[in-house]
Amino acid sequence: MEENHIKELPGLADVHVHFREPGFSYKETIRTGSEAALAGGFTAVCTMPNLKPAPDSMEHLQEQLDIIRRDAVIKVIPYATITRQRLGTELVDYQALAPYVAGFSDDGSGVQDEEVMRAAMKGIAPTGKILAAHCEVNALLKKGYIHDGEYARRHGHRGICSESEWREIERNIRLAAETGCRLHICHISTAESVKLIRDAQRAGIPVTCETAPHYLAFCDEDLQEEGRFKMNPPIRSARDRDALIEGIVDGTIECIATDHAPHSAEEKAKGLEKSAMGVVGLETALAAVYTYMVKPGIISLEKMTDIMSRNPRRIFGIEGDPGKVTVDFSQSYMVDPSTFKTMGRSTPFEGVELYGKILRTEI
């Protein structure tokens, strides 16, 4: 083992995870999710609000905050919703919730009504918090469940078109320019999305974005007839993957987030069409980004540290000592989900050789 392959990095930060509690603790809990994060080198995460009850009031948010205080082994900062019950109609009390949250999101649901989104941005802007937008035009989905590309056509699957993502990004950027609200685009997956965000940033519009490791590693040609390849947005074409990589290189995409989304084994065992949307990612993210982006020389280790630790903390105002993660990048391993700390086991990286064994994470 060569000593110079062992590196100390600041603890990672993931601004997009699903810990499922309260409401869906059979999929994941605050404790198991935060233990998985720690195992993956993360010392801070932001949890998405598709919970029961949804954190759309102080009463509902407090239920989650109490569990976090009791069970979390790392820093866990929740999002509040943009709208009541994430239904896209009635706004929440942004001023009351802002001091306790990472930002506001209806993740899993795009806000379809432009007037509602405009009013939300006007309400959130004075708080200085992020509006983290899941961008999806429901009318364009047409019951699709994987990328509308060659694999879908060849195997008779219903596809999700790229426009369903980028069309709502286009609208939200326009509204951010109008209102001055800080806009963060969740889990981008298309080439058009990268260009729209790049152009907006150059125009001085306050927009940032994230993508996930699986969109950088795979394209729809890699799909298999298994639920572990099903997530929303879907793994898209090689052209989209290459555009995302270019967006990382030129700084358009400032964050890597896992969109860690655990489900039960039964929910993920129904093939591409009928399995639940979502895969786990906290325990593979660092090694996946290193293997697919740093090891081939696409980005530097320093750049990886920026997009997985420094930038998320800066953009979302995550304060405090990040701790550190010690990694041996000379060691490779085959991804075996049975060893995960998370309750979820579904990952497209199953059986893939990744470089970067985490030796320890210190908070």
XYZ file of C-alpha atoms in Angstrom, residues 14-289:
276
model
C -24.846 15.978 0.608
C -27.666 18.461 0.055
C -30.155 15.893 -1.257
C -30.955 12.744 0.735
C -34.121 10.907 1.769
C -34.076 9.513 5.323
C -37.794 8.610 5.236
C -38.579 9.440 8.867
C -41.168 10.340 10.051
C -43.668 8.345 8.055
C -41.750 5.702 6.127
C -39.296 4.209 8.603
C -39.622 0.753 7.017
C -37.457 2.202 4.186
C -34.901 4.157 6.277
C -34.623 6.004 9.580
C -32.698 9.062 10.671
C -30.333 6.742 12.520
C -29.675 4.268 9.679
C -29.472 7.032 7.087
C -27.006 9.076 9.106
C -24.934 5.962 9.868
C -24.791 5.254 6.124
C -23.737 8.843 5.503
C -20.965 8.586 8.086
C -19.759 5.328 6.515
C -19.657 7.112 3.150
C -17.550 10.026 4.414
C -20.415 12.512 4.879
C -20.567 14.665 7.990
C -23.526 16.823 6.921
C -26.666 16.091 4.897
C -29.898 17.874 4.006
C -33.021 15.711 4.139
C -35.853 16.012 1.649
C -39.437 16.653 2.799
C -41.453 13.850 1.194
C -42.388 12.579 4.643
C -45.549 11.988 6.656
C -46.328 14.460 7.986
C -44.595 16.688 5.440
C -42.580 19.438 7.179
C -44.948 22.198 6.052
C -45.475 23.818 9.470
C -43.451 24.240 12.646
C -45.539 21.548 14.324
C -44.773 19.019 11.591
C -41.129 20.083 11.231
C -40.620 19.770 14.989
C -41.489 16.071 14.823
C -38.554 15.555 12.462
C -36.218 17.853 14.418
C -36.882 15.852 17.587
C -35.909 12.585 15.870
C -32.792 14.195 14.414
C -31.750 15.465 17.846
C -32.250 12.018 19.330
C -30.875 9.706 16.627
C -28.607 11.446 14.097
C -24.888 10.614 14.250
C -23.904 13.468 11.891
C -25.258 16.949 11.148
C -28.718 16.515 9.585
C -30.511 19.628 8.318
C -34.051 19.193 6.992
C -35.777 20.985 4.161
C -39.248 22.372 4.654
C -41.777 22.156 1.846
C -42.552 24.888 -0.665
C -46.280 24.133 -0.495
C -48.641 22.479 1.975
C -48.347 18.685 1.750
C -46.231 19.198 -1.399
C -49.448 19.573 -3.397
C -48.267 22.644 -5.310
C -51.112 24.934 -4.302
C -50.985 26.566 -0.825
C -47.785 28.278 0.338
C -46.214 27.602 3.737
C -44.975 30.163 6.280
C -41.438 30.667 4.996
C -40.399 33.221 7.614
C -41.378 30.948 10.494
C -39.640 27.870 9.071
C -36.501 29.488 7.622
C -34.312 29.488 10.770
C -34.605 25.719 11.138
C -34.130 24.436 7.584
C -31.587 24.102 4.781
C -34.086 25.528 2.325
C -37.471 24.842 0.785
C -38.326 22.036 -1.635
C -41.272 19.975 -2.831
C -38.836 17.315 -4.029
C -40.536 14.465 -5.808
C -43.041 16.967 -7.195
C -42.452 19.920 -9.465
C -44.573 22.985 -8.691
C -46.725 22.987 -11.830
C -48.507 26.342 -11.488
C -46.355 29.293 -12.520
C -48.221 31.757 -10.297
C -47.732 29.523 -7.264
C -44.000 29.236 -8.005
C -43.687 32.988 -8.527
C -45.421 33.641 -5.186
C -43.216 31.031 -3.494
C -40.053 32.658 -4.790
C -41.267 36.078 -3.672
C -41.926 34.629 -0.215
C -38.628 32.767 0.080
C -36.346 35.469 -1.353
C -36.414 37.725 1.770
C -35.373 34.802 3.988
C -32.138 34.336 2.022
C -32.812 30.602 1.884
C -32.561 28.332 -1.142
C -35.544 27.145 -3.129
C -34.438 23.671 -4.258
C -36.591 22.774 -7.236
C -37.511 19.331 -8.462
C -38.115 20.240 -12.106
C -40.651 18.121 -13.918
C -43.570 19.013 -16.178
C -46.226 16.448 -15.291
C -48.063 16.867 -18.608
C -44.973 15.644 -20.478
C -44.387 12.477 -18.430
C -46.956 10.280 -20.227
C -46.530 7.463 -17.689
C -42.865 7.050 -18.581
C -40.423 5.465 -16.173
C -37.011 5.351 -17.922
C -35.282 7.697 -20.372
C -37.036 8.121 -23.700
C -34.102 6.785 -25.676
C -32.751 3.829 -27.578
C -33.037 1.335 -24.714
C -36.699 2.218 -24.115
C -37.544 1.841 -27.803
C -35.629 -1.428 -28.152
C -37.235 -3.028 -25.099
C -40.755 -1.620 -25.334
C -40.612 0.655 -22.290
C -42.418 3.973 -21.874
C -39.935 6.825 -21.880
C -39.590 10.081 -19.955
C -38.608 12.822 -22.394
C -35.786 15.234 -21.569
C -38.092 18.193 -22.098
C -40.081 17.235 -18.998
C -37.018 18.322 -16.998
C -35.525 21.216 -18.913
C -38.805 22.951 -19.716
C -39.520 23.536 -16.017
C -35.901 24.532 -15.372
C -36.324 27.176 -18.082
C -39.435 28.541 -16.354
C -37.889 28.497 -12.883
C -34.782 30.333 -14.062
C -37.001 33.027 -15.563
C -38.866 33.373 -12.256
C -35.611 33.487 -10.260
C -34.404 36.333 -12.480
C -37.688 38.143 -11.852
C -37.855 37.630 -8.073
C -34.185 37.425 -7.016
C -34.851 34.159 -5.191
C -31.862 31.833 -4.789
C -32.716 28.849 -6.981
C -31.044 25.446 -6.738
C -31.967 22.852 -9.356
C -32.100 19.300 -8.028
C -30.563 16.243 -9.731
C -30.144 17.534 -13.286
C -29.831 14.832 -15.942
C -30.015 16.398 -19.416
C -27.686 18.289 -21.743
C -30.310 21.011 -22.214
C -30.483 21.544 -18.445
C -26.730 22.120 -18.272
C -26.872 24.735 -21.037
C -29.825 26.575 -19.519
C -28.119 26.786 -16.122
C -24.766 27.758 -17.621
C -26.373 30.605 -19.568
C -28.319 31.743 -16.493
C -25.194 31.821 -14.350
C -23.368 33.873 -16.994
C -26.296 36.293 -16.972
C -25.929 36.733 -13.209
C -29.115 34.917 -12.216
C -28.798 33.327 -8.727
C -29.015 29.671 -9.790
C -26.967 26.633 -8.722
C -27.490 22.941 -9.376
C -26.487 19.413 -8.535
C -26.186 16.101 -10.313
C -25.695 12.600 -8.920
C -22.883 10.048 -9.370
C -25.060 7.606 -11.308
C -25.718 10.199 -14.030
C -21.950 10.631 -14.492
C -21.156 6.905 -14.512
C -23.939 5.407 -16.639
C -26.076 6.064 -19.695
C -29.235 4.347 -20.907
C -27.156 1.849 -22.885
C -26.073 0.444 -19.486
C -29.615 -0.211 -18.251
C -30.688 -3.671 -17.171
C -34.162 -5.038 -16.527
C -33.840 -4.443 -12.792
C -35.292 -1.942 -10.344
C -31.813 -0.846 -9.267
C -31.567 1.104 -12.531
C -34.797 3.019 -11.927
C -34.764 6.515 -10.467
C -36.237 9.935 -11.187
C -34.934 11.622 -13.247
C -33.790 8.570 -15.193
C -30.299 7.677 -16.377
C -30.234 9.324 -19.792
C -28.219 9.139 -23.031
C -24.448 9.131 -23.488
C -24.792 12.662 -24.893
C -26.495 13.799 -21.685
C -23.894 12.070 -19.511
C -21.076 13.773 -21.426
C -22.775 17.175 -21.070
C -23.080 16.654 -17.307
C -19.382 15.784 -17.109
C -18.557 18.943 -19.059
C -20.785 20.893 -16.659
C -18.726 19.580 -13.746
C -15.471 20.468 -15.502
C -16.458 24.051 -16.357
C -18.072 24.748 -12.968
C -21.707 24.976 -14.064
C -22.555 22.049 -11.796
C -21.166 23.009 -8.400
C -22.460 20.103 -6.298
C -22.602 16.346 -6.394
C -25.586 15.042 -4.414
C -26.594 11.412 -4.104
C -30.408 11.691 -4.090
C -30.079 8.751 -1.673
C -33.572 7.223 -1.864
C -33.974 3.886 -0.055
C -36.934 1.591 -0.612
C -37.788 -1.856 0.666
C -36.475 -4.895 -1.204
C -40.018 -5.729 -2.301
C -40.567 -2.246 -3.743
C -37.380 -2.523 -5.833
C -37.863 -6.121 -7.038
C -40.501 -5.424 -9.688
C -38.344 -4.620 -12.728
C -37.984 -1.327 -14.562
C -41.668 -0.718 -15.113
C -43.136 -1.420 -11.689
C -40.350 -0.856 -9.148
C -40.363 2.271 -7.006
C -38.271 5.202 -8.221
C -35.016 5.712 -6.321
C -31.646 4.201 -5.463
C -29.238 4.490 -2.548
C -25.939 6.299 -2.908
C -24.345 7.579 0.290
C -21.924 4.679 0.732
C -20.714 4.597 -2.892
C -20.648 8.290 -3.851
C -17.075 9.210 -2.965
C -15.556 6.129 -4.603
C -17.833 6.437 -7.645
C -16.873 10.067 -8.313
